[in-house]
GROMACS .gro file of C-alpha atoms in nm:
model
  141
    1UNK     CA    1  -0.333   2.302   0.906
    2UNK     CA    2  -0.680   2.444   0.868
    3UNK     CA    3  -0.915   2.257   1.103
    4UNK     CA    4  -1.217   2.331   0.886
    5UNK     CA    5  -1.051   2.169   0.584
    6UNK     CA    6  -0.956   1.863   0.788
    7UNK     CA    7  -1.309   1.818   0.922
    8UNK     CA    8  -1.459   1.869   0.578
    9UNK     CA    9  -1.235   1.595   0.434
   10UNK     CA   10  -1.328   1.357   0.715
   11UNK     CA   11  -1.695   1.442   0.676
   12UNK     CA   12  -1.682   1.377   0.301
   13UNK     CA   13  -1.510   1.044   0.367
   14UNK     CA   14  -1.798   0.926   0.584
   15UNK     CA   15  -2.074   1.074   0.368
   16UNK     CA   16  -2.040   0.784   0.127
   17UNK     CA   17  -2.098   0.418   0.209
   18UNK     CA   18  -1.784   0.210   0.258
   19UNK     CA   19  -1.647   0.031  -0.045
   20UNK     CA   20  -1.669  -0.346  -0.056
   21UNK     CA   21  -1.330  -0.502   0.028
   22UNK     CA   22  -1.201  -0.859   0.020
   23UNK     CA   23  -1.273  -0.906   0.390
   24UNK     CA   24  -1.639  -0.807   0.330
   25UNK     CA   25  -1.667  -1.079   0.063
   26UNK     CA   26  -1.513  -1.335   0.299
   27UNK     CA   27  -1.762  -1.244   0.572
   28UNK     CA   28  -2.051  -1.270   0.327
   29UNK     CA   29  -1.923  -1.609   0.201
   30UNK     CA   30  -1.940  -1.731   0.562
   31UNK     CA   31  -2.304  -1.624   0.588
   32UNK     CA   32  -2.252  -1.282   0.745
   33UNK     CA   33  -2.289  -0.933   0.614
   34UNK     CA   34  -2.108  -0.603   0.657
   35UNK     CA   35  -2.199  -0.238   0.625
   36UNK     CA   36  -2.025  -0.231   0.286
   37UNK     CA   37  -2.290  -0.471   0.152
   38UNK     CA   38  -2.577  -0.326   0.354
   39UNK     CA   39  -2.527   0.023   0.217
   40UNK     CA   40  -2.508  -0.079  -0.147
   41UNK     CA   41  -2.782   0.095  -0.344
   42UNK     CA   42  -2.977  -0.221  -0.429
   43UNK     CA   43  -2.976  -0.333  -0.064
   44UNK     CA   44  -3.103   0.004   0.056
   45UNK     CA   45  -3.381   0.009  -0.202
   46UNK     CA   46  -3.488  -0.343  -0.102
   47UNK     CA   47  -3.523  -0.234   0.261
   48UNK     CA   48  -3.735   0.068   0.179
   49UNK     CA   49  -4.107   0.023   0.174
   50UNK     CA   50  -4.419   0.069   0.374
   51UNK     CA   51  -4.345  -0.107   0.700
   52UNK     CA   52  -4.480  -0.023   1.042
   53UNK     CA   53  -4.265   0.203   1.260
   54UNK     CA   54  -4.229  -0.065   1.528
   55UNK     CA   55  -4.088  -0.309   1.273
   56UNK     CA   56  -3.854  -0.041   1.136
   57UNK     CA   57  -3.728   0.030   1.491
   58UNK     CA   58  -3.667  -0.342   1.543
   59UNK     CA   59  -3.476  -0.360   1.213
   60UNK     CA   60  -3.263  -0.059   1.305
   61UNK     CA   61  -3.194  -0.200   1.653
   62UNK     CA   62  -3.081  -0.527   1.495
   63UNK     CA   63  -2.862  -0.333   1.251
   64UNK     CA   64  -2.708  -0.138   1.542
   65UNK     CA   65  -2.639  -0.466   1.724
   66UNK     CA   66  -2.480  -0.613   1.412
   67UNK     CA   67  -2.270  -0.299   1.356
   68UNK     CA   68  -2.154  -0.317   1.718
   69UNK     CA   69  -2.048  -0.678   1.660
   70UNK     CA   70  -1.867  -0.574   1.342
   71UNK     CA   71  -1.689  -0.298   1.533
   72UNK     CA   72  -1.590  -0.548   1.804
   73UNK     CA   73  -1.454  -0.780   1.534
   74UNK     CA   74  -1.237  -0.507   1.383
   75UNK     CA   75  -1.118  -0.395   1.727
   76UNK     CA   76  -1.020  -0.755   1.807
   77UNK     CA   77  -0.846  -0.781   1.471
   78UNK     CA   78  -0.645  -0.470   1.553
   79UNK     CA   79  -0.567  -0.569   1.913
   80UNK     CA   80  -0.505  -0.941   1.862
   81UNK     CA   81  -0.344  -0.946   1.517
   82UNK     CA   82  -0.221  -0.614   1.385
   83UNK     CA   83  -0.068  -0.465   1.699
   84UNK     CA   84   0.125  -0.784   1.793
   85UNK     CA   85   0.253  -0.810   1.434
   86UNK     CA   86   0.377  -0.451   1.420
   87UNK     CA   87   0.724  -0.517   1.573
   88UNK     CA   88   0.782  -0.809   1.336
   89UNK     CA   89   0.669  -0.604   1.038
   90UNK     CA   90   0.900  -0.319   1.140
   91UNK     CA   91   1.192  -0.559   1.192
   92UNK     CA   92   1.152  -0.717   0.850
   93UNK     CA   93   1.086  -0.383   0.683
   94UNK     CA   94   1.408  -0.242   0.827
   95UNK     CA   95   1.597  -0.554   0.716
   96UNK     CA   96   1.455  -0.519   0.364
   97UNK     CA   97   1.548  -0.151   0.353
   98UNK     CA   98   1.902  -0.227   0.468
   99UNK     CA   99   1.935  -0.503   0.207
  100UNK     CA  100   1.806  -0.269  -0.063
  101UNK     CA  101   2.058  -0.002   0.042
  102UNK     CA  102   2.344  -0.254   0.036
  103UNK     CA  103   2.233  -0.376  -0.304
  104UNK     CA  104   2.211  -0.019  -0.431
  105UNK     CA  105   2.566   0.050  -0.312
  106UNK     CA  106   2.695  -0.267  -0.478
  107UNK     CA  107   2.526  -0.171  -0.805
  108UNK     CA  108   2.676   0.179  -0.788
  109UNK     CA  109   3.023   0.033  -0.722
  110UNK     CA  110   2.987  -0.213  -1.009
  111UNK     CA  111   2.872   0.064  -1.244
  112UNK     CA  112   3.164   0.284  -1.137
  113UNK     CA  113   3.410  -0.001  -1.200
  114UNK     CA  114   3.246  -0.074  -1.535
  115UNK     CA  115   3.266   0.292  -1.636
  116UNK     CA  116   3.629   0.306  -1.526
  117UNK     CA  117   3.713  -0.007  -1.727
  118UNK     CA  118   3.533   0.132  -2.032
  119UNK     CA  119   3.721   0.460  -2.012
  120UNK     CA  120   4.052   0.271  -1.983
  121UNK     CA  121   3.956   0.051  -2.279
  122UNK     CA  122   3.879   0.357  -2.490
  123UNK     CA  123   4.214   0.511  -2.402
  124UNK     CA  124   4.396   0.190  -2.493
  125UNK     CA  125   4.214   0.167  -2.825
  126UNK     CA  126   4.289   0.528  -2.906
  127UNK     CA  127   4.656   0.494  -2.805
  128UNK     CA  128   4.702   0.168  -2.992
  129UNK     CA  129   4.633   0.292  -3.348
  130UNK     CA  130   4.829   0.615  -3.295
  131UNK     CA  131   5.142   0.423  -3.204
  132UNK     CA  132   5.106   0.205  -3.512
  133UNK     CA  133   5.093   0.506  -3.746
  134UNK     CA  134   5.385   0.682  -3.586
  135UNK     CA  135   5.622   0.412  -3.702
  136UNK     CA  136   5.934   0.290  -3.528
  137UNK     CA  137   6.100   0.515  -3.275
  138UNK     CA  138   6.360   0.733  -3.432
  139UNK     CA  139   6.713   0.736  -3.305
  140UNK     CA  140   6.753   1.103  -3.378
  141UNK     CA  141   6.890   1.087  -3.735
   0.00000   0.00000   0.00000
């Protein structure tokens, strides 16, 4: 794979602000904020203005602290929730796949039996009228 293409795709992915997800709304409902909300166009425009450099540095330091806390939260979510759940998810996923495969085989068997019964029914129907038109068996006279 072309490394330049890979880096360009990653770069493009991070060139745009993150999209607001359900978890961002939940955090905001609890009084917090996330980068998805902070980088929305109206939020950015509200922050812009003529403020002293010292105040802007303080704001950016606070934002860095908050982003670090957000990163810690997501790392904890991964370590404490997602990673421990992975074996269970895999177990149940494999069980579901096996059940789906068994069900698929049963459906195929049922369809094959149905097709076989239909073909036998057609043969019986076709043989039935022919025998009626042939008349009684002749004794050779």
